Amino acid sequence: MTHAYLSSAALQAEHHLPLSIQGLTVQERKHNILEDLWLDLQPGQTTVLLGPNGAGKSTLMHTLMGLIQPTTGTAQVFGHDVFTDGVQARARTALVSDSIGLLESFTVLEHFEYGQDLQPNWNQGRALEVAKHLQIPLNQQARKLSKGQKMALRTAYAFGSQPELLLLDEPTNGLDPENRSRFLSLMVDFVATGGTVLMSTHVLSEIETLADRLVIMKRGTLLLNAEMEDLRQHRNLVHVNFEQELNDHQLARLRNLPGVYKLGARGRSLTLHVRGEVALLAQMIEQEFPVLNLHIQPFMLEQIYTEAMGGQL
Ligand SMILES: Nc1ncnc2c1ncn2[C@@H]1O[C@H](COP(=O)(O)OP(=O)(O)OP(=O)(O)O)[C@@H](O)[C@H]1O
């Protein structure tokens, strides 16, 4: 009976999300650095945080590691509250960030020995495997490592602790192109085996490669939280060249077509920003207007970002 109860409790614990953030607010001298953040991460997914400098991405990651106490709100890692049950939460989480200090006089190997003493789930083989993959010199002291090698060491250390949730704060900072690509392949494998990643980056190509979900932040708030697949399928630009310049009535008609949320016109050329079903809309335009040619341009990350920053999403 007891056994059955325990199994069901264990099962329930496994149904908790890798990360659930509820109303997280961090205030510093009456200024909200994070403001009422709500975010759930699904297992086996990579969520990328994108936002301008000072948006609050690093603050969010530090708060999720229990390094900053929130003013209000909370967060759980696999059901363990980060602030009241932090040891359990952190046993399943690792942070890679250049804000994490290294032991400058310790070699790479000595860092791993330190991990063995400190981390409850330490796996020396895994740390060594990642260190080899990222080509870090094992007997080099941290102070003699390059910026990229230091980031690689933090990555290997994080994997050594066998996390299920990885928080990555601009983790490819300083990595050369080969190591950047080795790093990305590590993340792809981690997520493919059920791991969960929350990563901040300013590199749009990394988002294209890794992200399942995109979260855009500005001044401590979330401007966008969407599945990449949804963004790819449901946001398009429609470029149209007409036989003649459209009159005001025709432009107003186009502006009011379903899904159109922005329109840019220059002479006989026009660009529509469309959310949702685009093929049908293109058909309607071709039927109703004197179209010379029409071209649908799918989702572009840069455009989504610009629109989010401008408050158009
Ligand atoms: N220790 C601190 N004390 C006071 N304000 C801070 C502190 N740390 C960060 N801030 C402020 O919090 C805001 C968010 O900073 P944060 O480093 O989290 O942004 P970020 O999105 O990670 O930026 P970046 O892309 O430049 O790394 C900024 O306005 C910053 O000035």
Tab-separated table of C-alpha atoms and ligand atoms in Angstrom:
chain	number	residue	atom	x	y	z
A	1	MET	CA	0.000	0.000	0.000
A	2	THR	CA	2.769	2.390	1.071
A	3	HIS	CA	4.775	1.334	-1.946
A	4	ALA	CA	1.838	2.063	-4.282
A	5	TYR	CA	1.420	5.495	-2.671
A	6	LEU	CA	5.123	6.317	-3.085
A	7	SER	CA	5.173	5.262	-6.707
A	8	SER	CA	2.229	7.459	-7.466
A	9	ALA	CA	3.884	10.409	-5.646
A	10	ALA	CA	7.100	9.826	-7.593
A	11	LEU	CA	5.084	9.668	-10.793
A	12	GLN	CA	3.384	12.938	-9.946
A	13	ALA	CA	6.717	14.616	-9.257
A	14	GLU	CA	7.856	13.551	-12.719
A	15	HIS	CA	4.846	15.279	-14.196
A	16	HIS	CA	6.046	18.652	-12.939
A	17	LEU	CA	7.399	20.991	-15.575
A	18	PRO	CA	11.169	21.453	-15.821
A	19	LEU	CA	10.535	25.118	-15.045
A	20	SER	CA	7.461	27.083	-14.097
A	21	ILE	CA	7.786	30.805	-13.365
A	22	GLN	CA	4.876	32.567	-11.714
A	23	GLY	CA	4.621	36.332	-11.440
A	24	LEU	CA	8.344	36.815	-10.832
A	25	THR	CA	9.246	40.410	-9.958
A	26	VAL	CA	12.669	41.677	-8.947
A	27	GLN	CA	12.884	45.242	-7.746
A	28	GLU	CA	16.065	47.243	-7.208
A	29	ARG	CA	15.699	50.698	-5.675
A	30	LYS	CA	11.997	50.869	-6.621
A	31	HIS	CA	12.863	49.974	-10.227
A	32	ASN	CA	11.485	46.690	-11.601
A	33	ILE	CA	14.325	44.744	-13.206
A	34	LEU	CA	11.923	41.826	-13.743
A	35	GLU	CA	8.220	42.570	-13.799
A	36	ASP	CA	5.520	39.956	-13.270
A	37	LEU	CA	7.112	37.234	-15.436
A	38	TRP	CA	5.134	34.096	-16.181
A	39	LEU	CA	6.749	31.311	-18.185
A	40	ASP	CA	6.492	27.503	-18.413
A	41	LEU	CA	9.127	25.333	-20.074
A	42	GLN	CA	8.254	21.940	-21.527
A	43	PRO	CA	10.675	18.996	-21.248
A	44	GLY	CA	12.868	18.271	-24.255
A	45	GLN	CA	12.602	21.820	-25.567
A	46	THR	CA	14.934	24.761	-26.015
A	47	THR	CA	13.521	28.168	-25.158
A	48	VAL	CA	15.577	31.113	-26.317
A	49	LEU	CA	15.494	34.467	-24.543
A	50	LEU	CA	16.126	37.383	-26.834
A	51	GLY	CA	16.225	41.008	-25.774
A	52	PRO	CA	18.323	44.156	-25.819
A	53	ASN	CA	21.151	44.783	-23.346
A	54	GLY	CA	19.728	45.390	-19.907
A	55	ALA	CA	16.420	43.608	-20.631
A	56	GLY	CA	16.825	41.432	-17.529
A	57	LYS	CA	17.916	38.097	-19.074
A	58	SER	CA	20.904	37.557	-16.764
A	59	THR	CA	18.905	38.737	-13.774
A	60	LEU	CA	16.247	36.144	-14.587
A	61	MET	CA	18.832	33.324	-14.748
A	62	HIS	CA	20.503	34.401	-11.519
A	63	THR	CA	17.115	34.566	-9.824
A	64	LEU	CA	16.305	31.063	-11.057
A	65	MET	CA	19.547	29.835	-9.452
A	66	GLY	CA	18.451	31.391	-6.148
A	67	LEU	CA	21.233	33.996	-6.342
A	68	ILE	CA	18.750	36.879	-6.307
A	69	GLN	CA	15.695	36.953	-4.072
A	70	PRO	CA	12.539	38.031	-5.918
A	71	THR	CA	10.402	40.859	-4.584
A	72	THR	CA	7.253	38.874	-5.409
A	73	GLY	CA	6.377	35.738	-7.339
A	74	THR	CA	8.090	32.377	-7.424
A	75	ALA	CA	9.461	29.605	-9.652
A	76	GLN	CA	9.669	25.824	-9.488
A	77	VAL	CA	12.094	23.376	-11.074
A	78	PHE	CA	10.389	19.988	-11.454
A	79	GLY	CA	7.999	21.074	-8.709
A	80	HIS	CA	10.742	22.199	-6.304
A	81	ASP	CA	10.414	25.840	-5.304
A	82	VAL	CA	13.636	27.656	-6.200
A	83	PHE	CA	13.458	29.832	-3.079
A	84	THR	CA	12.091	27.513	-0.389
A	85	ASP	CA	13.380	24.175	-1.709
A	86	GLY	CA	16.485	25.492	-3.465
A	87	VAL	CA	18.800	22.530	-2.814
A	88	GLN	CA	16.456	20.135	-4.617
A	89	ALA	CA	15.821	22.626	-7.424
A	90	ARG	CA	19.542	23.280	-7.970
A	91	ALA	CA	20.394	19.572	-7.908
A	92	ARG	CA	18.563	19.406	-11.243
A	93	THR	CA	19.710	22.742	-12.709
A	94	ALA	CA	22.991	24.102	-14.026
A	95	LEU	CA	23.872	27.622	-15.122
A	96	VAL	CA	26.479	28.462	-17.743
A	97	SER	CA	27.359	32.148	-17.672
A	98	ASP	CA	30.512	34.223	-17.742
A	99	SER	CA	29.373	35.671	-14.424
A	100	ILE	CA	30.253	32.346	-12.787
A	101	GLY	CA	33.651	32.706	-11.228
A	102	LEU	CA	36.331	30.069	-11.778
A	103	LEU	CA	39.009	29.042	-9.313
A	104	GLU	CA	41.846	30.819	-11.103
A	105	SER	CA	44.698	28.731	-9.677
A	106	PHE	CA	42.871	25.419	-10.255
A	107	THR	CA	43.432	23.425	-13.419
A	108	VAL	CA	40.485	22.204	-15.474
A	109	LEU	CA	40.849	18.742	-13.906
A	110	GLU	CA	40.960	20.248	-10.425
A	111	HIS	CA	37.678	22.029	-11.177
A	112	PHE	CA	36.168	18.646	-11.951
A	113	GLU	CA	37.547	17.180	-8.704
A	114	TYR	CA	35.945	20.105	-6.909
A	115	GLY	CA	32.679	19.252	-8.723
A	116	GLN	CA	32.968	15.686	-7.467
A	117	ASP	CA	33.036	16.986	-3.865
A	118	LEU	CA	30.353	19.598	-4.343
A	119	GLN	CA	27.769	18.316	-6.801
A	120	PRO	CA	25.316	15.615	-5.645
A	121	ASN	CA	24.978	13.973	-9.090
A	122	TRP	CA	28.518	14.501	-10.366
A	123	ASN	CA	29.564	12.390	-13.348
A	124	GLN	CA	33.311	12.696	-13.937
A	125	GLY	CA	33.142	10.759	-17.208
A	126	ARG	CA	30.571	13.158	-18.629
A	127	ALA	CA	32.606	16.247	-17.609
A	128	LEU	CA	35.713	14.785	-19.257
A	129	GLU	CA	33.773	13.810	-22.365
A	130	VAL	CA	32.436	17.365	-22.829
A	131	ALA	CA	35.861	18.863	-22.043
A	132	LYS	CA	37.340	16.663	-24.781
A	133	HIS	CA	34.539	17.552	-27.188
A	134	LEU	CA	35.208	21.270	-26.600
A	135	GLN	CA	38.974	20.707	-26.688
A	136	ILE	CA	39.853	22.207	-23.297
A	137	PRO	CA	43.427	21.580	-22.059
A	138	LEU	CA	42.800	19.551	-18.885
A	139	ASN	CA	45.998	20.494	-17.052
A	140	GLN	CA	45.829	24.222	-17.717
A	141	GLN	CA	45.122	26.561	-14.816
A	142	ALA	CA	41.899	28.570	-15.227
A	143	ARG	CA	43.843	31.849	-15.194
A	144	LYS	CA	45.721	30.726	-18.315
A	145	LEU	CA	42.611	29.749	-20.265
A	146	SER	CA	41.271	32.021	-23.006
A	147	LYS	CA	37.806	33.591	-22.672
A	148	GLY	CA	36.312	30.911	-24.969
A	149	GLN	CA	38.105	28.080	-23.110
A	150	LYS	CA	36.732	29.424	-19.808
A	151	MET	CA	33.210	29.312	-21.202
A	152	ALA	CA	33.888	25.764	-22.449
A	153	LEU	CA	35.087	24.792	-18.941
A	154	ARG	CA	31.882	26.190	-17.418
A	155	THR	CA	29.925	24.144	-19.970
A	156	ALA	CA	31.822	20.921	-19.190
A	157	TYR	CA	31.367	21.555	-15.451
A	158	ALA	CA	27.634	22.115	-15.981
A	159	PHE	CA	27.306	18.806	-17.850
A	160	GLY	CA	29.343	17.049	-15.143
A	161	SER	CA	26.610	17.920	-12.661
A	162	GLN	CA	24.120	16.011	-14.861
A	163	PRO	CA	21.421	18.679	-14.977
A	164	GLU	CA	17.976	18.154	-16.405
A	165	LEU	CA	17.479	21.909	-16.828
A	166	LEU	CA	20.269	23.995	-18.352
A	167	LEU	CA	20.248	27.786	-17.983
A	168	LEU	CA	22.626	29.260	-20.541
A	169	ASP	CA	23.440	32.962	-20.425
A	170	GLU	CA	25.067	33.880	-23.742
A	171	PRO	CA	26.994	30.587	-23.566
A	172	THR	CA	28.753	30.890	-26.922
A	173	ASN	CA	30.375	34.212	-25.947
A	174	GLY	CA	34.010	33.932	-26.909
A	175	LEU	CA	33.711	30.507	-28.606
A	176	ASP	CA	35.379	30.257	-32.011
A	177	PRO	CA	33.205	29.046	-34.936
A	178	GLU	CA	34.263	25.387	-34.519
A	179	ASN	CA	33.641	25.318	-30.792
A	180	ARG	CA	30.394	27.238	-31.270
A	181	SER	CA	29.190	24.517	-33.586
A	182	ARG	CA	30.426	21.768	-31.210
A	183	PHE	CA	28.571	23.534	-28.402
A	184	LEU	CA	25.354	23.723	-30.422
A	185	SER	CA	25.566	20.009	-31.222
A	186	LEU	CA	25.939	19.275	-27.475
A	187	MET	CA	22.710	21.191	-26.856
A	188	VAL	CA	20.879	19.416	-29.664
A	189	ASP	CA	21.866	16.040	-28.127
A	190	PHE	CA	20.937	17.186	-24.612
A	191	VAL	CA	17.451	18.220	-25.688
A	192	ALA	CA	17.016	15.112	-27.862
A	193	THR	CA	17.526	12.989	-24.733
A	194	GLY	CA	14.854	14.864	-22.780
A	195	GLY	CA	16.890	17.767	-21.340
A	196	THR	CA	15.429	21.266	-21.165
A	197	VAL	CA	17.262	24.453	-22.073
A	198	LEU	CA	16.632	28.128	-21.359
A	199	MET	CA	19.240	30.118	-23.239
A	200	SER	CA	19.858	33.787	-23.840
A	201	THR	CA	21.689	34.875	-26.955
A	202	HIS	CA	22.091	37.833	-29.279
A	203	VAL	CA	23.015	35.528	-32.177
A	204	LEU	CA	19.961	35.084	-34.385
A	205	SER	CA	21.397	32.078	-36.266
A	206	GLU	CA	21.616	30.176	-32.951
A	207	ILE	CA	17.919	30.753	-32.461
A	208	GLU	CA	17.185	29.350	-35.919
A	209	THR	CA	19.290	26.261	-35.097
A	210	LEU	CA	18.134	25.538	-31.551
A	211	ALA	CA	14.945	27.255	-30.503
A	212	ASP	CA	11.636	25.453	-30.102
A	213	ARG	CA	10.196	28.487	-28.345
A	214	LEU	CA	11.138	32.140	-28.575
A	215	VAL	CA	10.708	34.579	-25.715
A	216	ILE	CA	11.427	38.259	-26.323
A	217	MET	CA	12.107	40.447	-23.267
A	218	LYS	CA	12.384	44.192	-22.860
A	219	ARG	CA	12.735	46.181	-19.632
A	220	GLY	CA	11.986	43.131	-17.490
A	221	THR	CA	8.755	42.135	-19.217
A	222	LEU	CA	7.921	39.498	-21.829
A	223	LEU	CA	6.885	40.985	-25.172
A	224	LEU	CA	6.516	37.676	-26.984
A	225	ASN	CA	6.328	34.021	-25.949
A	226	ALA	CA	5.678	31.805	-28.952
A	227	GLU	CA	6.511	28.446	-30.510
A	228	MET	CA	9.017	28.900	-33.342
A	229	GLU	CA	6.912	26.600	-35.489
A	230	ASP	CA	3.933	28.853	-34.928
A	231	LEU	CA	5.960	31.923	-35.828
A	232	ARG	CA	7.295	30.251	-38.958
A	233	GLN	CA	3.862	29.166	-40.125
A	234	HIS	CA	1.798	32.134	-39.101
A	235	ARG	CA	3.810	35.260	-39.755
A	236	ASN	CA	4.538	36.348	-43.281
A	237	LEU	CA	5.264	39.360	-45.412
A	238	VAL	CA	3.310	39.650	-48.651
A	239	HIS	CA	5.047	41.802	-51.284
A	240	VAL	CA	2.782	42.914	-54.138
A	241	ASN	CA	3.405	44.944	-57.275
A	242	PHE	CA	0.237	46.394	-58.809
A	243	GLU	CA	-0.471	47.503	-62.363
A	244	GLN	CA	-1.222	50.986	-61.067
A	245	GLU	CA	-0.984	52.919	-57.825
A	246	LEU	CA	-3.858	52.087	-55.458
A	247	ASN	CA	-6.287	54.763	-54.306
A	248	ASP	CA	-7.055	55.475	-50.640
A	249	HIS	CA	-10.187	53.353	-50.715
A	250	GLN	CA	-8.265	50.320	-52.049
A	251	LEU	CA	-5.500	50.801	-49.469
A	252	ALA	CA	-8.074	50.946	-46.670
A	253	ARG	CA	-9.639	47.728	-48.013
A	254	LEU	CA	-6.231	45.988	-47.944
A	255	ARG	CA	-5.543	47.250	-44.423
A	256	ASN	CA	-8.793	45.655	-43.256
A	257	LEU	CA	-8.198	42.217	-44.777
A	258	PRO	CA	-8.088	39.431	-42.166
A	259	GLY	CA	-4.646	39.009	-40.603
A	260	VAL	CA	-3.117	42.213	-41.982
A	261	TYR	CA	-1.603	44.206	-39.122
A	262	LYS	CA	0.742	46.558	-40.945
A	263	LEU	CA	0.962	47.891	-44.468
A	264	GLY	CA	3.780	49.731	-46.196
A	265	ALA	CA	3.101	51.284	-49.611
A	266	ARG	CA	5.520	52.896	-52.031
A	267	GLY	CA	4.058	53.822	-55.420
A	268	ARG	CA	2.774	50.667	-57.081
A	269	SER	CA	4.591	48.369	-54.616
A	270	LEU	CA	3.234	47.351	-51.287
A	271	THR	CA	4.211	45.132	-48.345
A	272	LEU	CA	1.621	43.624	-46.023
A	273	HIS	CA	2.561	42.190	-42.609
A	274	VAL	CA	0.293	39.218	-42.093
A	275	ARG	CA	-0.540	37.116	-39.066
A	276	GLY	CA	-2.309	33.784	-39.628
A	277	GLU	CA	-3.579	32.229	-42.876
A	278	VAL	CA	-1.666	33.759	-45.803
A	279	ALA	CA	-2.466	31.653	-48.882
A	280	LEU	CA	-6.145	32.535	-48.849
A	281	LEU	CA	-5.361	36.184	-48.286
A	282	ALA	CA	-2.979	36.197	-51.267
A	283	GLN	CA	-5.721	34.648	-53.383
A	284	MET	CA	-8.204	37.351	-52.307
A	285	ILE	CA	-5.750	40.100	-53.211
A	286	GLU	CA	-5.097	38.598	-56.627
A	287	GLN	CA	-8.825	38.351	-57.311
A	288	GLU	CA	-9.773	41.838	-56.126
A	289	PHE	CA	-6.847	43.993	-57.196
A	290	PRO	CA	-4.862	44.638	-60.393
A	291	VAL	CA	-1.870	42.518	-59.305
A	292	LEU	CA	1.223	42.331	-61.495
A	293	ASN	CA	3.016	39.915	-59.198
A	294	LEU	CA	2.798	38.746	-55.623
A	295	HIS	CA	5.430	37.145	-53.432
A	296	ILE	CA	5.024	35.603	-49.968
A	297	GLN	CA	8.077	35.913	-47.723
A	298	PRO	CA	7.952	33.699	-44.648
A	299	PHE	CA	8.852	34.563	-41.076
A	300	MET	CA	12.089	36.431	-40.474
A	301	LEU	CA	13.462	36.492	-36.972
A	302	GLU	CA	14.955	39.946	-37.342
A	303	GLN	CA	11.615	41.364	-38.369
A	304	ILE	CA	9.777	39.705	-35.470
A	305	TYR	CA	12.347	41.169	-33.082
A	306	THR	CA	12.082	44.665	-34.560
A	307	GLU	CA	8.299	44.545	-34.432
A	308	ALA	CA	8.339	43.327	-30.821
A	309	MET	CA	10.696	46.148	-29.825
A	310	GLY	CA	8.465	48.668	-31.562
A	311	GLY	CA	5.418	47.386	-29.696
A	312	GLN	CA	3.738	46.079	-32.847
A	313	LEU	CA	3.282	42.462	-31.778
B	1	LIG	N1	23.419	44.256	-9.151
B	1	LIG	C1	22.632	45.118	-9.751
B	1	LIG	N2	22.220	46.235	-9.118
B	1	LIG	C2	21.431	47.125	-9.726
B	1	LIG	N3	20.968	46.994	-10.969
B	1	LIG	C3	21.354	45.913	-11.657
B	1	LIG	C4	22.184	44.911	-11.092
B	1	LIG	N4	22.392	43.953	-12.029
B	1	LIG	C5	21.705	44.333	-13.100
B	1	LIG	N5	21.083	45.504	-12.886
B	1	LIG	C6	20.218	46.205	-13.825
B	1	LIG	O1	19.209	45.287	-14.195
B	1	LIG	C7	18.845	45.458	-15.549
B	1	LIG	C8	18.912	44.124	-16.239
B	1	LIG	O2	20.277	43.704	-16.370
B	1	LIG	P1	20.647	42.267	-16.937
B	1	LIG	O3	22.129	42.115	-16.815
B	1	LIG	O4	19.797	41.260	-16.306
B	1	LIG	O5	20.225	42.415	-18.490
B	1	LIG	P2	20.527	41.448	-19.721
B	1	LIG	O6	19.257	41.329	-20.478
B	1	LIG	O7	21.167	40.188	-19.266
B	1	LIG	O8	21.547	42.324	-20.562
B	1	LIG	P3	22.762	41.864	-21.565
B	1	LIG	O9	22.118	41.446	-22.858
B	1	LIG	O10	23.545	43.125	-21.696
B	1	LIG	O11	23.536	40.769	-20.903
B	1	LIG	C9	19.768	46.540	-16.119
B	1	LIG	O12	19.060	47.755	-16.123
B	1	LIG	C10	20.908	46.578	-15.127
B	1	LIG	O13	21.438	47.877	-15.072
